[in-house]
CSV table of C-alpha atoms and ligand atoms in Angstrom, one decimal:
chain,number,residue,atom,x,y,z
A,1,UNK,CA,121.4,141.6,52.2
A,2,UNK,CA,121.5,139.5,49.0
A,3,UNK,CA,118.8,137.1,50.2
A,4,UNK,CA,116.3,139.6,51.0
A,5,UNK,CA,117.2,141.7,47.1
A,6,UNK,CA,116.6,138.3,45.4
A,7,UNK,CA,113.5,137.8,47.4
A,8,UNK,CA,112.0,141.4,47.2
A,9,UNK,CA,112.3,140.8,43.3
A,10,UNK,CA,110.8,137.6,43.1
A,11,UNK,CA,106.6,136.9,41.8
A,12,UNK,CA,105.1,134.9,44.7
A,13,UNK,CA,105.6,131.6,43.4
A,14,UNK,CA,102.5,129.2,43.7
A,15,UNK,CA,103.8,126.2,44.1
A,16,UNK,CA,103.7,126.0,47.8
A,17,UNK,CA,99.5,125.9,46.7
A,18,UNK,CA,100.2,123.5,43.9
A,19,UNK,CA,101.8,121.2,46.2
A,20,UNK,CA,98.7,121.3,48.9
A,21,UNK,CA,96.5,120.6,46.1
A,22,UNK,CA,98.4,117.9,44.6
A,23,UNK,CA,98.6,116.6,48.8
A,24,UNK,CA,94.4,116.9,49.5
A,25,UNK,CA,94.5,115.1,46.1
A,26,UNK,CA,96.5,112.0,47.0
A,27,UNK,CA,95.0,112.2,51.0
A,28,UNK,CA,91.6,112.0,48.8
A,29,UNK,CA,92.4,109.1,46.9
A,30,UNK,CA,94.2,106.9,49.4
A,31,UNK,CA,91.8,107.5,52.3
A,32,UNK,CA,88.6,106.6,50.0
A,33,UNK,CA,91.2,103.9,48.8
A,34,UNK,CA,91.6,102.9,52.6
A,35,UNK,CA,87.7,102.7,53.5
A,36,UNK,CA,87.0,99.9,50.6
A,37,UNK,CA,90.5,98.4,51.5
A,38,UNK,CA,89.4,97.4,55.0
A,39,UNK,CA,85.6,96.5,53.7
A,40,UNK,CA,87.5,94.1,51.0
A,41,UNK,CA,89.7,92.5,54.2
A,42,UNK,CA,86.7,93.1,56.6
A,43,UNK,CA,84.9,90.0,54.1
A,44,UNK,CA,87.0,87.3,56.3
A,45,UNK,CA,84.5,88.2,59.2
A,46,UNK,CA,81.9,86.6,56.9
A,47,UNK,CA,84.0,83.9,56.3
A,48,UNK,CA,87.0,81.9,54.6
A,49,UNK,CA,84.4,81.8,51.4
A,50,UNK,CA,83.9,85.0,51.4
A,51,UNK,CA,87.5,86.4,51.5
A,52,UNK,CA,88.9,83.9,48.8
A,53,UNK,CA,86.0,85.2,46.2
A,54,UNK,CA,87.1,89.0,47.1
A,55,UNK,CA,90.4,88.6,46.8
A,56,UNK,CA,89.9,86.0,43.3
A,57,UNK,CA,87.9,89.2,42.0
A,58,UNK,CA,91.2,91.8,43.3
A,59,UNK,CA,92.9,89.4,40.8
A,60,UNK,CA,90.5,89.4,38.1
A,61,UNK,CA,89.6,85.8,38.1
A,62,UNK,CA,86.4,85.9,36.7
A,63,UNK,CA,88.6,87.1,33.3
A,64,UNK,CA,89.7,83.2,33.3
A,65,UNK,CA,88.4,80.0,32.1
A,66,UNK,CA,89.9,78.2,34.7
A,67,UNK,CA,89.3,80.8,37.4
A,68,UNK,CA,92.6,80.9,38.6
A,69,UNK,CA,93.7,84.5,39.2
A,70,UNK,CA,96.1,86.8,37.5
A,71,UNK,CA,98.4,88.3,40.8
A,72,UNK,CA,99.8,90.7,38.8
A,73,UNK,CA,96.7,92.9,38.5
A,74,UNK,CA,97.5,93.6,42.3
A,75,UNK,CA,100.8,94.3,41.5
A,76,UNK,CA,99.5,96.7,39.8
A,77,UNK,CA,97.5,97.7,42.4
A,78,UNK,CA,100.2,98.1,45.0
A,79,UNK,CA,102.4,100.0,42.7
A,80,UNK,CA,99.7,102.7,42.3
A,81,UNK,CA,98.8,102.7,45.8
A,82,UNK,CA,102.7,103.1,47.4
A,83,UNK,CA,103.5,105.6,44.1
A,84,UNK,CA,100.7,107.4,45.6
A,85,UNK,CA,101.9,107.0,49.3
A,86,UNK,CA,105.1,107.8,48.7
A,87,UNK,CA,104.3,110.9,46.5
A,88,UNK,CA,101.2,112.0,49.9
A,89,UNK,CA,104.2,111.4,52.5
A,90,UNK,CA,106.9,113.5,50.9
A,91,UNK,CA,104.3,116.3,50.3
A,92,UNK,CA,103.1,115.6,54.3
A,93,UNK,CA,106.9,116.3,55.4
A,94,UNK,CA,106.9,119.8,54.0
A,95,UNK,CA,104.0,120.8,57.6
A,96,UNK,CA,106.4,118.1,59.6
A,97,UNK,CA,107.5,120.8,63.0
A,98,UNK,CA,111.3,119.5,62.2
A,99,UNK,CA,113.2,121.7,64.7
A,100,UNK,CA,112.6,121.2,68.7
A,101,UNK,CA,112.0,125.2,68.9
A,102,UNK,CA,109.1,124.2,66.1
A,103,UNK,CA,107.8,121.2,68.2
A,104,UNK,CA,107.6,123.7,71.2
A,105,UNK,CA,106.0,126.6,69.1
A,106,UNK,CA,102.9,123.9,68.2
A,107,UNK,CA,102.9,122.3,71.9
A,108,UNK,CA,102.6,125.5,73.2
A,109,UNK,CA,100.1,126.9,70.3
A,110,UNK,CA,98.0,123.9,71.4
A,111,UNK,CA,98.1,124.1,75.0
A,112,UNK,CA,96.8,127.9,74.4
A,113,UNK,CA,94.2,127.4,71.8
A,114,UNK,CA,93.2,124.0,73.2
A,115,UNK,CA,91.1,123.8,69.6
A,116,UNK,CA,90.5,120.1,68.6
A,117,UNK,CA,91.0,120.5,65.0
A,118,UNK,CA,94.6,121.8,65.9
A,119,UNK,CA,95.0,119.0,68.5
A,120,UNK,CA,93.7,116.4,65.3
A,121,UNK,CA,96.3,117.9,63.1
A,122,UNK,CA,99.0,117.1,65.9
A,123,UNK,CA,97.4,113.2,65.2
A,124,UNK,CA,98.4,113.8,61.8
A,125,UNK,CA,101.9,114.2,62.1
A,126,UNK,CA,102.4,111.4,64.5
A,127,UNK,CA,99.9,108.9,62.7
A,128,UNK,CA,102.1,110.2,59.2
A,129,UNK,CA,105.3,109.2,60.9
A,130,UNK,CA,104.5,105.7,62.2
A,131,UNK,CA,102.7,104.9,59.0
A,132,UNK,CA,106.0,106.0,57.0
A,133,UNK,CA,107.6,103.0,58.4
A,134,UNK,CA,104.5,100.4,59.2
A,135,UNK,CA,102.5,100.9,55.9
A,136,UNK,CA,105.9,100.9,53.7
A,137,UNK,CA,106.2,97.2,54.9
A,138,UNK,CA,103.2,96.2,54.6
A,139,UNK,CA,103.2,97.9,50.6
A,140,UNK,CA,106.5,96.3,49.9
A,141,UNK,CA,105.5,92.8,51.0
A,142,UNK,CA,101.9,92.9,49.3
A,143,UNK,CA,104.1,94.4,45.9
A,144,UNK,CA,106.6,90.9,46.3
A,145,UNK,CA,104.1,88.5,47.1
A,146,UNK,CA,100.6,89.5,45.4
A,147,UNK,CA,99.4,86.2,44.7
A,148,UNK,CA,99.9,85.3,48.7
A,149,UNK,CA,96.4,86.5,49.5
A,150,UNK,CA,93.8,84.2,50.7
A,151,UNK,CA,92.4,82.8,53.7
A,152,UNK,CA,95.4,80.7,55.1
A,153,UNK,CA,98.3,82.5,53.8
A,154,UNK,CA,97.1,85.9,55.1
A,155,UNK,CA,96.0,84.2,58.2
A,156,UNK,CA,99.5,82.4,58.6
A,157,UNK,CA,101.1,85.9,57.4
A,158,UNK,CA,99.8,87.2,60.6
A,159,UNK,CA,100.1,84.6,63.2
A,160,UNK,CA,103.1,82.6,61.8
A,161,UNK,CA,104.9,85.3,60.0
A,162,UNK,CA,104.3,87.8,63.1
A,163,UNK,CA,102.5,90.7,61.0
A,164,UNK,CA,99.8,91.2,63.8
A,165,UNK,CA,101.6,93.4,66.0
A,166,UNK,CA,102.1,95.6,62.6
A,167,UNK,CA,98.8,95.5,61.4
A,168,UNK,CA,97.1,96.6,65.0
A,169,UNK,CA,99.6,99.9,64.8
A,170,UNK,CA,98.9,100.6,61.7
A,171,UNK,CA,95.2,100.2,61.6
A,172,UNK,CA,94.6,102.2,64.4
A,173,UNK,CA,97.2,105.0,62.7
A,174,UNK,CA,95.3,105.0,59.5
A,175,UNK,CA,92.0,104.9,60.4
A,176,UNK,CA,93.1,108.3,62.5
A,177,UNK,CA,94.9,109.4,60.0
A,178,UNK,CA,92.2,109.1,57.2
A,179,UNK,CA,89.2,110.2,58.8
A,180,UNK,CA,90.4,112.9,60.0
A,181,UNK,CA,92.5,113.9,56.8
A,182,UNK,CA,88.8,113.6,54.8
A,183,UNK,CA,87.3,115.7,57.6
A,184,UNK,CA,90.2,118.2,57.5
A,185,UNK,CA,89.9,117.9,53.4
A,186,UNK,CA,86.3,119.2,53.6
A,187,UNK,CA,86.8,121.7,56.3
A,188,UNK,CA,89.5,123.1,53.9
A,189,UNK,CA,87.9,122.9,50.7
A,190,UNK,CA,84.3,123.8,52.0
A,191,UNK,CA,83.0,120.6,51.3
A,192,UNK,CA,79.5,119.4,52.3
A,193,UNK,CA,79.6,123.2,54.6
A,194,UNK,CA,75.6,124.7,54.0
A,195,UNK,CA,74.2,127.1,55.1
A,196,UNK,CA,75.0,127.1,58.7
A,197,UNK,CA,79.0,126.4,58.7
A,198,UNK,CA,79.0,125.9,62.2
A,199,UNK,CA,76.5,123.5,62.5
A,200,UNK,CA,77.8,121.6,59.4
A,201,UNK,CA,81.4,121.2,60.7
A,202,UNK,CA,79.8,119.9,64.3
A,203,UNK,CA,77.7,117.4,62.1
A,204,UNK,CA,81.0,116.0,60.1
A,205,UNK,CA,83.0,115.7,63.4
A,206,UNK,CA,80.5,113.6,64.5
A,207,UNK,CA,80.3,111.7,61.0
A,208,UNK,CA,83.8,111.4,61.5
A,209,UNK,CA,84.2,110.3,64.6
A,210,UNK,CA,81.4,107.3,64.1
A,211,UNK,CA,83.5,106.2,60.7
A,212,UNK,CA,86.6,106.0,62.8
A,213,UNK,CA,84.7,103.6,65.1
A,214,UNK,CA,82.8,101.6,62.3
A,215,UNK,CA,86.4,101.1,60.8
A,216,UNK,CA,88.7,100.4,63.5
A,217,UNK,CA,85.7,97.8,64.6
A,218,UNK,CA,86.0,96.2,61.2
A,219,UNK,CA,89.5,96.3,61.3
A,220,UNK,CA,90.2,94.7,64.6
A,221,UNK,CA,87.3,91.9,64.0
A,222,UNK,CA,89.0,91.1,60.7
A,223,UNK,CA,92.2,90.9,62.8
A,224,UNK,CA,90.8,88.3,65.6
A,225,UNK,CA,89.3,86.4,62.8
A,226,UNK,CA,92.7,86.2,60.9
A,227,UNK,CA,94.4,85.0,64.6
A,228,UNK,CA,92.1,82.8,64.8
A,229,UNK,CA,92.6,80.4,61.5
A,230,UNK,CA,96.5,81.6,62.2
A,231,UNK,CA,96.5,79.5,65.0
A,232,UNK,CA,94.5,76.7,63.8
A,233,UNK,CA,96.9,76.6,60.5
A,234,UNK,CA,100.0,76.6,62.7
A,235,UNK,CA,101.0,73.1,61.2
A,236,UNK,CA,99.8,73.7,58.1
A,237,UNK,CA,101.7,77.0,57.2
A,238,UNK,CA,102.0,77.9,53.2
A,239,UNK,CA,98.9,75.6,52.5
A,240,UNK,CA,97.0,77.4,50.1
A,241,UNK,CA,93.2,77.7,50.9
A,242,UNK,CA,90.9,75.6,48.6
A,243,UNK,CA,86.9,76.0,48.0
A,244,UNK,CA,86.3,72.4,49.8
A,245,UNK,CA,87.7,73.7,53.2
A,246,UNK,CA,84.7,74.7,54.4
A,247,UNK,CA,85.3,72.8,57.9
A,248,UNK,CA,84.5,75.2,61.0
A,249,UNK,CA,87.3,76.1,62.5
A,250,UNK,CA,87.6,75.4,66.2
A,251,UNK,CA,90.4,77.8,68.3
A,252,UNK,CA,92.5,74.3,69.4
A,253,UNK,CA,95.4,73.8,70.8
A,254,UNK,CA,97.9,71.6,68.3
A,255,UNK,CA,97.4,68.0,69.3
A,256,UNK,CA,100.8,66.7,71.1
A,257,UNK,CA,102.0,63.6,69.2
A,258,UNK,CA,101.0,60.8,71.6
A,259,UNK,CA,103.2,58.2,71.8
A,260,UNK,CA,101.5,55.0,70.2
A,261,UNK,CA,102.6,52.6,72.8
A,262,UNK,CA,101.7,54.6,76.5
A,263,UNK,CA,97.6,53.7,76.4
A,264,UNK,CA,97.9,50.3,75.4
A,265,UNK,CA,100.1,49.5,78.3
A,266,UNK,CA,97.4,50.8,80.5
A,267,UNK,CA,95.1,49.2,79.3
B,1,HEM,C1,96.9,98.0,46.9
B,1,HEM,C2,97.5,98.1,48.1
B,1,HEM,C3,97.2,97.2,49.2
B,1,HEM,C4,96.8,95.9,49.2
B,1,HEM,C5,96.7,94.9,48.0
B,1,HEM,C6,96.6,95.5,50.6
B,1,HEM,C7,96.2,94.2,51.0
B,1,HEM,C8,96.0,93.8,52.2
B,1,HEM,C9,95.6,92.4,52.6
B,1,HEM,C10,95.4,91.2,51.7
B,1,HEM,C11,95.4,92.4,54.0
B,1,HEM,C12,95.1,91.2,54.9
B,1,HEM,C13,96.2,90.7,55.6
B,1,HEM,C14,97.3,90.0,54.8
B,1,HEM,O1,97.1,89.3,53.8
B,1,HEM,O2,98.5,90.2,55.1
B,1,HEM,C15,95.7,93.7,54.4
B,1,HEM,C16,95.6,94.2,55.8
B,1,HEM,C17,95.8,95.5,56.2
B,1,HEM,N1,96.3,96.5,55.4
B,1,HEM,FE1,96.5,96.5,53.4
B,1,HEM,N2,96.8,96.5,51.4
B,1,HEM,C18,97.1,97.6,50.6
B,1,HEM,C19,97.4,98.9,51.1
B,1,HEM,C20,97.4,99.3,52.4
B,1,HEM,C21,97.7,100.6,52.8
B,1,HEM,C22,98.2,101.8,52.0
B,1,HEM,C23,97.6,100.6,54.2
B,1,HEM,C24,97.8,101.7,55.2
B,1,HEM,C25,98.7,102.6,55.1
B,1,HEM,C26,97.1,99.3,54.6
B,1,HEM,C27,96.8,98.9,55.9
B,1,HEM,C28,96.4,97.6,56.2
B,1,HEM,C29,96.0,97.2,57.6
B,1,HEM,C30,96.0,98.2,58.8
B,1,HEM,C31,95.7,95.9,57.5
B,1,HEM,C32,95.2,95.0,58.7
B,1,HEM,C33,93.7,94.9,58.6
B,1,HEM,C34,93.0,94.5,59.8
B,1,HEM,O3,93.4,94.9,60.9
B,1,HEM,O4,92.2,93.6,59.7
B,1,HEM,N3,97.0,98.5,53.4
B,1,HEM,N4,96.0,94.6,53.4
């Protein structure tokens, strides 16, 4: 009885809007944030070069004399970005179905309707979850160690430090997660809709279906590539990469010591 007179007397209060606003807003910002993130990594496909001048630019290099680079601008960086993660998450949690009678009233929901765009939202949650955990390691160890990116020490950071399992799962949950936030983002907002809202929804679907390929692809090329100096700079972890290593690098197996004295004998 007192519940329902305090309600009854209530205005509607618009914060539950506020807060979806302020949630598109930060799903805006870190999945455009996400699409030049993976580009910026994507640039050790093109090479060892490559990646050291992109991540010398992340740390404003080119504002030296020296050209040595100033790691706390991405400190910086990664404070925004997890502020901003944290912030998106806790406003995610609020549409989380937290009760099992919840969880079956949207399985059942989406058995019935079988609509995709209520399947994709069920991606959501799930990609929302794992990332709480995956991406929160990944922020806190780029926020501790921002001057540990280039070539080797990423590479090594993978292979050596065992980051590659954690980087597969959580590529593949935020490029699901961010297309299809930015899709659901435009579907909410109206974005991009024309005339024909149909036919402009089917044409973003497939827009955002073809992203999610071009990113994972990217993603999981950038990954192979990082394996593959990983394992080459096995013996060599913590060396920092230099502008003369411009050697090829061959997949090899470490060369077992030989011991000096077994050929001559032979011979
Ligand atoms: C400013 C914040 C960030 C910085 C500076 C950053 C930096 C990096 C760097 C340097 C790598 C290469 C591997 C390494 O050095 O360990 C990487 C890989 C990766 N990052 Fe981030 N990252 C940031 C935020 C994020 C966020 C918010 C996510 C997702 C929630 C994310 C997901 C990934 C994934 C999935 C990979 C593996 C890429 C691949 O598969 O090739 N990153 N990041």
């Amino acid at each position: 009885m007192d519940s329902y007179i305090i309600e009854s007397n209530k205005k509607k209060s618009r914060m539950p809007a506020r807060l979806d606003f302020a949630q598109s807003g930060t799903g805006l910002i870190l999945g455009l944030f996400m699409w030049v993130h993976m580009l910026l990594v994507g640039s050790i496909i093109l090479g060892k070069g490559s990646f050291n001048f992109v991540a010398k630019t992340m740390e404003l290099a080119f504002l030296s004399d020296t050209g040595h680079g100033f790691p706390i601008a991405v400190f910086f960086a990664v404070l925004i970005v997890f502020t901003l993660f944290i912030i998106h998450a806790l406003l995610g949690v609020r549409k989380f179905p937290i009760s099992w009678k919840q969880h079956r009233i949207m399985r059942d929901q989406m058995q019935m309707m079988n609509h995709t765009d209520t399947n994709l939202w069920y991606i959501q949650v799930v990609t929302g979850f794992i990332m709480f955990f995956a991406g929160s390691v990944h922020l806190y160890i780029m926020l501790t160690n921002p001057g540990s990116i280039d070539p080797y020490l990423s590479a090594d950071r993978i292979v050596s430090g065992n980051m590659w399992p954690l980087y597969l799962i959580l590529l593949i949950c935020v490029e699901l997660h961010g297309t299809i936030g930015l899709y659901r983002l435009c579907m909410k907002w109206g974005w991009f809709s024309g005339q024909d809202a149909r036919k402009s929804r089917k044409k973003l679907k497939a827009l955002k279906n073809k992203l999610t390929i071009f990113f994972l692809t990217v993603g999981i090329l950038a990954l192979l590539v990082f394996i593959v100096i990983g394992i080459n700079h096995r013996d060599r972890v913590g060396e920092r990469y230099t502008k003369h290593d411009t050697a090829v690098e061959q997949v090899q197996e470490p060369k077992e010591a030989q011991p000096a004295d077994v050929t001559h004998d032979k011979g």
